[in-house]
Short mmCIF file of C-alpha atoms and ligand atoms in Angstrom, two decimals:
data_model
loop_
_atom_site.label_atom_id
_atom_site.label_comp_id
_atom_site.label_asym_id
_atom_site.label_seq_id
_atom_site.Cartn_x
_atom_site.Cartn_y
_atom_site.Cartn_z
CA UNK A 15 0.00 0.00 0.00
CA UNK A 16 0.79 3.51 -0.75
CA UNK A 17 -0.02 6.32 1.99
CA UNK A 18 0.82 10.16 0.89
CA UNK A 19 -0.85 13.24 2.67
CA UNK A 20 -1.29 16.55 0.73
CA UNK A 21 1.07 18.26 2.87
CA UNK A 22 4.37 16.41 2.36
CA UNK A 23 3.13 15.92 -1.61
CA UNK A 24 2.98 20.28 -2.16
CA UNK A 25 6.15 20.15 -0.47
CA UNK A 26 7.53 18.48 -3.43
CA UNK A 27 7.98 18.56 -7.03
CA UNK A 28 4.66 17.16 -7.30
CA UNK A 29 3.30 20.35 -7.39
CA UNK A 30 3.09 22.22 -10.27
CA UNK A 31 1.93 26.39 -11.16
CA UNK A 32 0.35 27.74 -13.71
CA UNK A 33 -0.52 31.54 -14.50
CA UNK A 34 -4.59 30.18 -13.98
CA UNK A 35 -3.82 27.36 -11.77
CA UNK A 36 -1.78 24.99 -9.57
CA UNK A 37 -1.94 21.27 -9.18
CA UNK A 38 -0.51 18.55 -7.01
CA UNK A 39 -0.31 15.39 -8.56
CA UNK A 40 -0.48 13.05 -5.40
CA UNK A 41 -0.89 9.58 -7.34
CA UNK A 42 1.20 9.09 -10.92
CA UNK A 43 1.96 6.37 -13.84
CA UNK A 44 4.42 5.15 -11.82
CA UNK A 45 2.47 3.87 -9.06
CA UNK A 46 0.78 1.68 -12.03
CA UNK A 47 -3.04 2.15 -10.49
CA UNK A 48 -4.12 3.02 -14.31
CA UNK A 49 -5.29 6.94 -13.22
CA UNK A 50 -3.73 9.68 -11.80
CA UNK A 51 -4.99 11.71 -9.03
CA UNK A 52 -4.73 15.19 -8.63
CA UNK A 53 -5.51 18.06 -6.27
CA UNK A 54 -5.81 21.64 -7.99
CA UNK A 55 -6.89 24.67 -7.18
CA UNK A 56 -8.45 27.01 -10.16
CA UNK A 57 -7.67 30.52 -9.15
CA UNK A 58 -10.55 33.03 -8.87
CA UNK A 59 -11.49 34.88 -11.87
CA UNK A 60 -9.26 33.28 -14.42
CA UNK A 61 -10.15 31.50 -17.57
CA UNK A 62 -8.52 28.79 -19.11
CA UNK A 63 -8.59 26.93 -22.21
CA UNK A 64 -8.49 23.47 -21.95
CA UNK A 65 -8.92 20.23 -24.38
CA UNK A 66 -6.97 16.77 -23.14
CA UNK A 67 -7.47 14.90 -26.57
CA UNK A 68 -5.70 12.14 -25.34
CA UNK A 69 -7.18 11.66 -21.61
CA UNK A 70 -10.29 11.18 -19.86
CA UNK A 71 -10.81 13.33 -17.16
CA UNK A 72 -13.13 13.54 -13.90
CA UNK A 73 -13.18 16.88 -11.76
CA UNK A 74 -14.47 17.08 -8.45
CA UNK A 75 -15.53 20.51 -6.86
CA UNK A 76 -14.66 20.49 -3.09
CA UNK A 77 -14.66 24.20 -2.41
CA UNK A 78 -15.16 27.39 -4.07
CA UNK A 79 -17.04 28.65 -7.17
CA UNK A 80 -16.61 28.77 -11.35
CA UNK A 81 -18.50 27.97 -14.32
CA UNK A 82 -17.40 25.24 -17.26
CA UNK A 83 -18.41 26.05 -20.64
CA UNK A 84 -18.48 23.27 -23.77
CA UNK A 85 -16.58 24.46 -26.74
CA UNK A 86 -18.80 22.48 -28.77
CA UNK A 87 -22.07 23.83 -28.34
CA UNK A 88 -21.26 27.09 -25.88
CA UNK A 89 -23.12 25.31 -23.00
CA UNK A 90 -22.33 26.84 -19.23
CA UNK A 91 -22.87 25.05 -16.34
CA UNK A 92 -22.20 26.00 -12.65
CA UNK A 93 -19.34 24.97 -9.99
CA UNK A 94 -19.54 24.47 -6.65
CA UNK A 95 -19.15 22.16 -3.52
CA UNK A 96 -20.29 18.96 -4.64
CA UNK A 97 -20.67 19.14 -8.41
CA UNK A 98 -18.77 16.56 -10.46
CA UNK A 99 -17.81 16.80 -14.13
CA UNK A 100 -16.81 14.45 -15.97
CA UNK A 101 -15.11 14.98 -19.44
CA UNK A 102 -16.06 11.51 -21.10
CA UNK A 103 -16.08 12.92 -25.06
CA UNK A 104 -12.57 15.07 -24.39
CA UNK A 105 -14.85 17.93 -24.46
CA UNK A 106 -13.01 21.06 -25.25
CA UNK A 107 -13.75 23.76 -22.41
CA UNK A 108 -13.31 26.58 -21.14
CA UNK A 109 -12.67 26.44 -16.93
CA UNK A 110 -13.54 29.56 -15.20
CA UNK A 111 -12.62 30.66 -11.54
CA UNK A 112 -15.50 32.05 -9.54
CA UNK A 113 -15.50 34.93 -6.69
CA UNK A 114 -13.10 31.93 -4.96
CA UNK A 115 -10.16 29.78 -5.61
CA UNK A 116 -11.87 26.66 -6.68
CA UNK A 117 -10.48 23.44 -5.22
CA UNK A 118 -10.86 20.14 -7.31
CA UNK A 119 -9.84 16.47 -7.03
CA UNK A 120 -9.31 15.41 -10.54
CA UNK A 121 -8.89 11.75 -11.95
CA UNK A 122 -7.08 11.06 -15.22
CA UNK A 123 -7.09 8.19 -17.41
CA UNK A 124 -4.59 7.53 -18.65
CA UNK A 125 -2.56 8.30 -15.39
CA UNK A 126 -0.29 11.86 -15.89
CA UNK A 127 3.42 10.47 -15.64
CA UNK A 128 3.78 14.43 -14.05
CA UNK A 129 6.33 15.56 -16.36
CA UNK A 130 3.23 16.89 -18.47
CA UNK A 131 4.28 20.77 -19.31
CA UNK A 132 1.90 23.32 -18.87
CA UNK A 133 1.87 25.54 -21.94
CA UNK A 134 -1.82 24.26 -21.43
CA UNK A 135 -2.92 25.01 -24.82
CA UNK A 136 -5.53 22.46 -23.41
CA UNK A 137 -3.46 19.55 -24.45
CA UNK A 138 -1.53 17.12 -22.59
CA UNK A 139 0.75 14.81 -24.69
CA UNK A 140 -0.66 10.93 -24.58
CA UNK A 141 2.23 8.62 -22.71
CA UNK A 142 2.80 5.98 -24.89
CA UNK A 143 4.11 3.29 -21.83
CA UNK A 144 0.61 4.46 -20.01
CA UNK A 145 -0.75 1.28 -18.22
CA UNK A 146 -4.38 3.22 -18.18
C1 9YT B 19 -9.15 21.07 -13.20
C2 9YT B 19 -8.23 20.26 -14.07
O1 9YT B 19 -8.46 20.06 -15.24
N1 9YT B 19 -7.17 19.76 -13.44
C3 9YT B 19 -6.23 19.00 -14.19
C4 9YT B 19 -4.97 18.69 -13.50
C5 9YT B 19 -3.97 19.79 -13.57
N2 9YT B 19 -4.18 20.67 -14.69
C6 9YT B 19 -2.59 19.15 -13.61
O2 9YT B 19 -2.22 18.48 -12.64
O3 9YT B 19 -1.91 19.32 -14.62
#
């Protein structure tokens, strides 16, 4: 078994910042469970393009407030404690922070191997070794 607390995991090069965003990528490829897990926080009032062509994604809203918007047919829907999206088409989006940071627990399939860059034109490069 594997036991990692948020804590010791931001203290590390797990965690990653964006201009819009940062992210702590607590589970990995390497741990071979098929998904990553990830806990990010979606800064108030930004907006973000984003479109992972090659992964599935899951977002969890734990705290704060935003809006998600579908590229493909301009559809908004609200963000807050408790709502869960779930990007099962790669929908192209646009993520938008609230009046509040946003904080999300986020499952990817396949798993991030965390050396993703974040130029975040949306787009993630797939892993080829993924075991997802
Ligand atoms: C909200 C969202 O899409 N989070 C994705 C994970 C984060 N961008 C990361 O760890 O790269």
């Amino acid at each position: 078994m594997i036991v990692r607390t948020l804590k010791e995991c931001e203290a590390s090069e797990r965690r990653v910042k964006s201009d819009n965003w940062e992210s702590t990528r607590m589970l990995l490829k390497d741990d071979k469970m098929g998904f990553s897990f990830h806990i990010t926080t979606i800064y108030a009032g930004t907006d973000t393009h984003i479109w992972y062509q090659n992964h599935l994604e899951s977002v969890y809203c734990m705290s704060g407030d935003g809006e998600i918007e579908t590229k493909s047919d301009g559809k908004i829907y609200k963000i807050e404690p408790g709502t869960l999206y779930i990007l099962d088409k790669h929908d192209e989006h646009q993520l938008r922070g609230g009046k509040t940071d946003m904080k999300m627990a986020c499952v990817f399939n396949p798993p991030l191997s965390g050396k993703e860059v974040h130029d975040e034109n949306g787009v993630y490069p797939v892993d080829d070794s993924a075991t997802g």
